Amino acid sequence: MKMSTYIVKRTAYAVFTLLGLSVLVFTLARVLPGDPALMAAGPRAPEWVVERIRHQLNLDKPLPVQYFLWIKDVLHGDLGYSIFTRRSVTEDVIEFLPASLELVILAAIFEVTGAIILGVLAGRYVNRWVDNLVRLFAYIGISVPSFVWAIILQLVFAWWLGLFPAQGRFSEGITPPKITGFAILDSLITGRFDVLVDALWHMVLPAFALCVGAMAQDARIIRAGMIENANKDYIAMAISRGLPERLIMFKYLFKPSIIPAVTVMGMDIASLLGNAFLVEIVYNWPGFSRYGISVMLNKDLNAIVAVVLVVGIVFAIANIIIDVIVAYLDPRIRLLERGE
């Protein structure tokens, strides 16, 4: 199977999955206890105000009709009205999502880089002090939640050592340009390198706190793969032929060892967006995950569905990328898809 056909097939699966997710989340958001119209109007609002809001949100119509009207608006880029922020949900997504995506991207870079380095070192020096340190880090990293890492890093590197900012996305006095909403990209477009450095400096601690657990888990998987594949016959043959150790390590040993970790890495990276809310609260980060928790607590129907759909889209994209990378690393995957 050609790679292009493989990608189209996986994309089609993702579209059907997202459609099913939209039906499920839309239904659940409307059958949960509580009246969104009453919450939006307030407990002392007269009945006619509540009924008007209920009519504006289409809550007075049958559930299938509500979904049809909603999906029709979504296809036109309208995610509905937010009773929490009192504006379009689309505007909320455009405002809050870039901050979280930047954080997730930097966390993903930390995660992948750290996991590969630690996993390869541990697999190369099995049962030596390097391996013992990596395993100790892995145990601690997996067992400690990300928000605890956020507090620890904030106390040590922000309050105690003063090396990084403790909160916020920018320092006082910094006025970032607003083009795409992505601080790094906007600062590069406008040549504002002061904003670039300041934004990156604010992202380091929350991004690292967000990825520590995933990095530790991925490092363990890579280490286990390196140890398992080191005993395979083709590695013994490569050694007997006198191939350089570096060539054996990175071409014949590392490539098959990282395949199991790639799938886990992709899912971990996708889940960072949904798991970032506590880290964003600790660092007062104006991100999408923090916004998601706020709208859920206020039973903001349109915003809740939008948040879940955005996270679902991120998972779908990550899943497609994972499948492509794994199929590239192991062509047998594509052959199995074709039935060979």
GROMACS .gro file of C-alpha atoms in nm:
model
  340
    1MET     CA    1   0.000   0.000   0.000
    2LYS     CA    2   0.132   0.341  -0.096
    3MET     CA    3   0.195   0.586   0.185
    4SER     CA    4  -0.048   0.839   0.034
    5THR     CA    5  -0.327   0.578   0.026
    6TYR     CA    6  -0.244   0.479   0.381
    7ILE     CA    7  -0.271   0.842   0.498
    8VAL     CA    8  -0.604   0.895   0.318
    9LYS     CA    9  -0.743   0.579   0.476
   10ARG     CA   10  -0.635   0.683   0.826
   11THR     CA   11  -0.776   1.033   0.774
   12ALA     CA   12  -1.114   0.888   0.674
   13TYR     CA   13  -1.118   0.680   0.993
   14ALA     CA   14  -1.040   0.994   1.195
   15VAL     CA   15  -1.326   1.191   1.035
   16PHE     CA   16  -1.582   0.920   1.117
   17THR     CA   17  -1.444   0.896   1.472
   18LEU     CA   18  -1.479   1.272   1.524
   19LEU     CA   19  -1.834   1.264   1.390
   20GLY     CA   20  -1.925   0.992   1.639
   21LEU     CA   21  -1.750   1.186   1.916
   22SER     CA   22  -1.953   1.497   1.834
   23VAL     CA   23  -2.280   1.302   1.863
   24LEU     CA   24  -2.177   1.146   2.193
   25VAL     CA   25  -2.051   1.465   2.357
   26PHE     CA   26  -2.342   1.675   2.229
   27THR     CA   27  -2.591   1.428   2.375
   28LEU     CA   28  -2.412   1.391   2.709
   29ALA     CA   29  -2.378   1.767   2.752
   30ARG     CA   30  -2.755   1.807   2.721
   31VAL     CA   31  -2.872   1.517   2.936
   32LEU     CA   32  -2.654   1.605   3.236
   33PRO     CA   33  -2.840   1.747   3.537
   34GLY     CA   34  -2.881   2.123   3.553
   35ASP     CA   35  -3.048   2.386   3.337
   36PRO     CA   36  -2.791   2.585   3.134
   37ALA     CA   37  -3.048   2.855   3.059
   38LEU     CA   38  -3.118   2.904   3.429
   39MET     CA   39  -2.746   2.911   3.508
   40ALA     CA   40  -2.690   3.172   3.238
   41ALA     CA   41  -2.980   3.390   3.352
   42GLY     CA   42  -2.912   3.357   3.725
   43PRO     CA   43  -3.119   3.207   4.008
   44ARG     CA   44  -3.332   3.524   4.051
   45ALA     CA   45  -3.409   3.581   3.682
   46PRO     CA   46  -3.778   3.581   3.583
   47GLU     CA   47  -3.913   3.285   3.392
   48TRP     CA   48  -3.953   3.475   3.065
   49VAL     CA   49  -3.579   3.557   3.063
   50VAL     CA   50  -3.490   3.191   3.118
   51GLU     CA   51  -3.726   3.087   2.839
   52ARG     CA   52  -3.575   3.342   2.601
   53ILE     CA   53  -3.224   3.212   2.670
   54ARG     CA   54  -3.349   2.855   2.630
   55HIS     CA   55  -3.492   2.952   2.291
   56GLN     CA   56  -3.166   3.125   2.188
   57LEU     CA   57  -2.972   2.808   2.273
   58ASN     CA   58  -3.230   2.590   2.091
   59LEU     CA   59  -3.290   2.396   2.413
   60ASP     CA   60  -3.666   2.405   2.353
   61LYS     CA   61  -3.630   2.184   2.043
   62PRO     CA   62  -3.596   1.803   2.021
   63LEU     CA   63  -3.243   1.670   2.067
   64PRO     CA   64  -3.196   1.553   1.703
   65VAL     CA   65  -3.302   1.896   1.580
   66GLN     CA   66  -3.061   2.062   1.825
   67TYR     CA   67  -2.774   1.849   1.691
   68PHE     CA   68  -2.863   1.917   1.328
   69LEU     CA   69  -2.872   2.293   1.386
   70TRP     CA   70  -2.549   2.279   1.582
   71ILE     CA   71  -2.352   2.069   1.330
   72LYS     CA   72  -2.479   2.296   1.052
   73ASP     CA   73  -2.335   2.599   1.231
   74VAL     CA   74  -2.009   2.415   1.310
   75LEU     CA   75  -1.953   2.340   0.942
   76HIS     CA   76  -1.978   2.715   0.883
   77GLY     CA   77  -1.721   2.788   1.156
   78ASP     CA   78  -1.975   2.887   1.423
   79LEU     CA   79  -1.934   2.692   1.748
   80GLY     CA   80  -2.220   2.872   1.919
   81TYR     CA   81  -2.254   3.125   2.199
   82SER     CA   82  -2.080   3.089   2.535
   83ILE     CA   83  -2.287   3.169   2.841
   84PHE     CA   84  -1.963   3.183   3.045
   85THR     CA   85  -1.764   3.442   2.847
   86ARG     CA   86  -2.073   3.604   2.687
   87ARG     CA   87  -1.930   3.582   2.336
   88SER     CA   88  -1.878   3.340   2.048
   89VAL     CA   89  -1.712   3.010   2.139
   90THR     CA   90  -1.512   3.041   1.817
   91GLU     CA   91  -1.358   3.362   1.951
   92ASP     CA   92  -1.273   3.185   2.277
   93VAL     CA   93  -1.101   2.900   2.093
   94ILE     CA   94  -0.901   3.144   1.881
   95GLU     CA   95  -0.793   3.336   2.191
   96PHE     CA   96  -0.710   3.055   2.434
   97LEU     CA   97  -0.599   2.764   2.214
   98PRO     CA   98  -0.268   2.910   2.082
   99ALA     CA   99  -0.130   2.959   2.435
  100SER     CA  100  -0.193   2.594   2.523
  101LEU     CA  101  -0.068   2.463   2.188
  102GLU     CA  102   0.261   2.649   2.229
  103LEU     CA  103   0.299   2.497   2.574
  104VAL     CA  104   0.216   2.149   2.442
  105ILE     CA  105   0.458   2.180   2.148
  106LEU     CA  106   0.747   2.280   2.375
  107ALA     CA  107   0.652   2.004   2.621
  108ALA     CA  108   0.648   1.755   2.332
  109ILE     CA  109   0.998   1.864   2.227
  110PHE     CA  110   1.120   1.817   2.584
  111GLU     CA  111   0.944   1.481   2.610
  112VAL     CA  112   1.073   1.328   2.287
  113THR     CA  113   1.428   1.460   2.325
  114GLY     CA  114   1.459   1.364   2.691
  115ALA     CA  115   1.300   1.020   2.645
  116ILE     CA  116   1.528   0.927   2.355
  117ILE     CA  117   1.845   1.044   2.530
  118LEU     CA  118   1.760   0.878   2.862
  119GLY     CA  119   1.625   0.560   2.702
  120VAL     CA  120   1.928   0.512   2.476
  121LEU     CA  121   2.173   0.579   2.760
  122ALA     CA  122   1.993   0.335   2.989
  123GLY     CA  123   1.976   0.072   2.715
  124ARG     CA  124   2.341   0.120   2.626
  125TYR     CA  125   2.473   0.099   2.982
  126VAL     CA  126   2.242  -0.164   3.132
  127ASN     CA  127   2.273  -0.213   3.510
  128ARG     CA  128   2.539   0.058   3.538
  129TRP     CA  129   2.508   0.381   3.731
  130VAL     CA  130   2.363   0.565   3.430
  131ASP     CA  131   2.092   0.303   3.392
  132ASN     CA  132   2.019   0.311   3.765
  133LEU     CA  133   1.978   0.690   3.759
  134VAL     CA  134   1.746   0.674   3.460
  135ARG     CA  135   1.532   0.405   3.624
  136LEU     CA  136   1.515   0.607   3.946
  137PHE     CA  137   1.407   0.915   3.750
  138ALA     CA  138   1.150   0.705   3.565
  139TYR     CA  139   0.995   0.570   3.885
  140ILE     CA  140   0.974   0.916   4.042
  141GLY     CA  141   0.858   1.084   3.720
  142ILE     CA  142   0.573   0.840   3.663
  143SER     CA  143   0.451   0.838   4.024
  144VAL     CA  144   0.446   1.216   4.079
  145PRO     CA  145   0.155   1.404   3.909
  146SER     CA  146   0.230   1.689   3.671
  147PHE     CA  147   0.079   1.957   3.896
  148VAL     CA  148   0.312   1.848   4.180
  149TRP     CA  149   0.607   1.884   3.943
  150ALA     CA  150   0.470   2.225   3.852
  151ILE     CA  151   0.471   2.336   4.216
  152ILE     CA  152   0.817   2.188   4.283
  153LEU     CA  153   0.973   2.351   3.977
  154GLN     CA  154   0.804   2.681   4.059
  155LEU     CA  155   0.932   2.679   4.417
  156VAL     CA  156   1.288   2.577   4.327
  157PHE     CA  157   1.363   2.752   3.999
  158ALA     CA  158   1.131   3.053   4.023
  159TRP     CA  159   1.097   3.150   4.390
  160TRP     CA  160   1.418   3.008   4.538
  161LEU     CA  161   1.677   3.041   4.258
  162GLY     CA  162   1.494   3.310   4.060
  163LEU     CA  163   1.603   3.164   3.724
  164PHE     CA  164   1.259   3.156   3.561
  165PRO     CA  165   0.934   3.355   3.591
  166ALA     CA  166   0.686   3.215   3.841
  167GLN     CA  167   0.362   3.293   3.657
  168GLY     CA  168   0.207   3.438   3.347
  169ARG     CA  169   0.280   3.421   2.976
  170PHE     CA  170   0.474   3.748   2.948
  171SER     CA  171   0.663   3.981   3.179
  172GLU     CA  172   0.522   4.316   3.285
  173GLY     CA  173   0.588   4.584   3.026
  174ILE     CA  174   0.601   4.334   2.737
  175THR     CA  175   0.334   4.398   2.473
  176PRO     CA  176   0.326   4.103   2.236
  177PRO     CA  177   0.217   4.144   1.874
  178LYS     CA  178  -0.114   3.981   1.789
  179ILE     CA  179  -0.132   3.822   1.446
  180THR     CA  180  -0.193   3.450   1.483
  181GLY     CA  181  -0.217   3.432   1.863
  182PHE     CA  182   0.100   3.222   1.882
  183ALA     CA  183   0.352   3.435   2.071
  184ILE     CA  184   0.658   3.263   1.925
  185LEU     CA  185   0.534   3.282   1.566
  186ASP     CA  186   0.409   3.640   1.597
  187SER     CA  187   0.737   3.757   1.749
  188LEU     CA  188   0.932   3.595   1.463
  189ILE     CA  189   0.703   3.751   1.200
  190THR     CA  190   0.740   4.100   1.347
  191GLY     CA  191   1.107   4.064   1.444
  192ARG     CA  192   1.030   4.116   1.815
  193PHE     CA  193   1.307   3.900   1.957
  194ASP     CA  194   1.256   4.049   2.303
  195VAL     CA  195   0.906   3.899   2.303
  196LEU     CA  196   1.044   3.570   2.167
  197VAL     CA  197   1.296   3.531   2.448
  198ASP     CA  198   1.049   3.641   2.715
  199ALA     CA  199   0.777   3.404   2.592
  200LEU     CA  200   1.015   3.108   2.576
  201TRP     CA  201   1.148   3.186   2.923
  202HIS     CA  202   0.794   3.181   3.063
  203MET     CA  203   0.716   2.850   2.892
  204VAL     CA  204   1.012   2.645   3.014
  205LEU     CA  205   0.888   2.553   3.363
  206PRO     CA  206   0.522   2.475   3.281
  207ALA     CA  207   0.622   2.282   2.968
  208PHE     CA  208   0.876   2.071   3.155
  209ALA     CA  209   0.632   2.007   3.442
  210LEU     CA  210   0.375   1.896   3.187
  211CYS     CA  211   0.599   1.638   3.021
  212VAL     CA  212   0.800   1.484   3.308
  213GLY     CA  213   0.572   1.185   3.360
  214ALA     CA  214   0.542   1.110   2.988
  215MET     CA  215   0.916   1.151   2.940
  216ALA     CA  216   0.988   0.903   3.219
  217GLN     CA  217   0.743   0.647   3.079
  218ASP     CA  218   0.876   0.677   2.724
  219ALA     CA  219   1.236   0.645   2.844
  220ARG     CA  220   1.148   0.315   3.015
  221ILE     CA  221   0.983   0.181   2.699
  222ILE     CA  222   1.284   0.274   2.483
  223ARG     CA  223   1.519   0.117   2.737
  224ALA     CA  224   1.318  -0.206   2.740
  225GLY     CA  225   1.315  -0.216   2.359
  226MET     CA  226   1.691  -0.160   2.342
  227ILE     CA  227   1.758  -0.442   2.588
  228GLU     CA  228   1.520  -0.683   2.411
  229ASN     CA  229   1.653  -0.615   2.060
  230ALA     CA  230   2.016  -0.626   2.171
  231ASN     CA  231   1.979  -1.004   2.207
  232LYS     CA  232   1.836  -1.056   1.857
  233ASP     CA  233   2.027  -1.260   1.597
  234TYR     CA  234   2.068  -0.976   1.350
  235ILE     CA  235   2.251  -0.769   1.611
  236ALA     CA  236   2.484  -1.061   1.684
  237MET     CA  237   2.547  -1.097   1.310
  238ALA     CA  238   2.622  -0.725   1.277
  239ILE     CA  239   2.870  -0.746   1.562
  240SER     CA  240   3.035  -1.058   1.414
  241ARG     CA  241   3.081  -0.878   1.083
  242GLY     CA  242   3.277  -0.607   1.262
  243LEU     CA  243   3.037  -0.319   1.195
  244PRO     CA  244   3.107  -0.001   1.394
  245GLU     CA  245   2.935   0.013   1.731
  246ARG     CA  246   2.773   0.349   1.657
  247LEU     CA  247   2.625   0.213   1.333
  248ILE     CA  248   2.484  -0.090   1.511
  249MET     CA  249   2.344   0.124   1.791
  250PHE     CA  250   2.162   0.388   1.588
  251LYS     CA  251   2.076   0.205   1.265
  252TYR     CA  252   2.005  -0.154   1.361
  253LEU     CA  253   1.919  -0.131   1.731
  254PHE     CA  254   1.759   0.207   1.792
  255LYS     CA  255   1.515   0.206   1.498
  256PRO     CA  256   1.318  -0.109   1.592
  257SER     CA  257   1.345  -0.028   1.963
  258ILE     CA  258   1.170   0.307   1.932
  259ILE     CA  259   0.863   0.175   1.743
  260PRO     CA  260   0.667   0.078   2.061
  261ALA     CA  261   0.759   0.411   2.219
  262VAL     CA  262   0.639   0.615   1.920
  263THR     CA  263   0.277   0.510   1.973
  264VAL     CA  264   0.291   0.591   2.344
  265MET     CA  265   0.470   0.920   2.275
  266GLY     CA  266   0.203   1.030   2.031
  267MET     CA  267  -0.082   0.956   2.270
  268ASP     CA  268   0.106   1.125   2.555
  269ILE     CA  269   0.164   1.436   2.346
  270ALA     CA  270  -0.202   1.449   2.242
  271SER     CA  271  -0.316   1.406   2.603
  272LEU     CA  272  -0.100   1.700   2.716
  273LEU     CA  273  -0.365   1.943   2.594
  274GLY     CA  274  -0.634   1.783   2.808
  275ASN     CA  275  -0.408   1.729   3.109
  276ALA     CA  276  -0.263   2.080   3.121
  277PHE     CA  277  -0.536   2.250   3.323
  278LEU     CA  278  -0.374   2.210   3.668
  279VAL     CA  279  -0.034   2.318   3.535
  280GLU     CA  280  -0.198   2.620   3.372
  281ILE     CA  281  -0.366   2.708   3.702
  282VAL     CA  282  -0.037   2.682   3.896
  283TYR     CA  283   0.143   2.909   3.649
  284ASN     CA  284  -0.159   3.135   3.583
  285TRP     CA  285  -0.134   3.044   3.216
  286PRO     CA  286  -0.416   3.183   2.999
  287GLY     CA  287  -0.465   2.860   2.808
  288PHE     CA  288  -0.735   2.644   2.655
  289SER     CA  289  -0.725   2.371   2.920
  290ARG     CA  290  -0.794   2.621   3.197
  291TYR     CA  291  -1.078   2.763   2.989
  292GLY     CA  292  -1.217   2.411   2.945
  293ILE     CA  293  -1.241   2.351   3.319
  294SER     CA  294  -1.415   2.687   3.369
  295VAL     CA  295  -1.684   2.620   3.110
  296MET     CA  296  -1.744   2.268   3.246
  297LEU     CA  297  -1.799   2.403   3.597
  298ASN     CA  298  -2.048   2.654   3.455
  299LYS     CA  299  -2.223   2.393   3.232
  300ASP     CA  300  -2.160   2.601   2.923
  301LEU     CA  301  -2.297   2.354   2.665
  302ASN     CA  302  -2.154   2.495   2.344
  303ALA     CA  303  -1.816   2.559   2.498
  304ILE     CA  304  -1.799   2.211   2.654
  305VAL     CA  305  -1.869   2.041   2.322
  306ALA     CA  306  -1.615   2.268   2.147
  307VAL     CA  307  -1.344   2.189   2.403
  308VAL     CA  308  -1.396   1.813   2.373
  309LEU     CA  309  -1.403   1.833   1.993
  310VAL     CA  310  -1.080   2.034   1.980
  311VAL     CA  311  -0.908   1.781   2.207
  312GLY     CA  312  -1.052   1.503   1.990
  313ILE     CA  313  -0.914   1.668   1.675
  314VAL     CA  314  -0.571   1.692   1.838
  315PHE     CA  315  -0.588   1.322   1.925
  316ALA     CA  316  -0.697   1.235   1.570
  317ILE     CA  317  -0.412   1.434   1.414
  318ALA     CA  318  -0.164   1.281   1.656
  319ASN     CA  319  -0.295   0.934   1.578
  320ILE     CA  320  -0.253   0.987   1.203
  321ILE     CA  321   0.102   1.116   1.251
  322ILE     CA  322   0.184   0.817   1.475
  323ASP     CA  323   0.049   0.570   1.219
  324VAL     CA  324   0.253   0.731   0.943
  325ILE     CA  325   0.574   0.732   1.148
  326VAL     CA  326   0.527   0.369   1.258
  327ALA     CA  327   0.446   0.264   0.901
  328TYR     CA  328   0.765   0.438   0.785
  329LEU     CA  329   0.977   0.275   1.053
  330ASP     CA  330   0.819  -0.068   0.997
  331PRO     CA  331   0.693  -0.122   0.638
  332ARG     CA  332   0.531  -0.449   0.750
  333ILE     CA  333   0.246  -0.237   0.889
  334ARG     CA  334   0.149  -0.124   0.539
  335LEU     CA  335   0.174  -0.479   0.407
  336LEU     CA  336  -0.062  -0.599   0.678
  337GLU     CA  337  -0.308  -0.322   0.586
  338ARG     CA  338  -0.303  -0.456   0.227
  339GLY     CA  339  -0.348  -0.813   0.350
  340GLU     CA  340  -0.007  -0.939   0.238
   0.00000   0.00000   0.00000
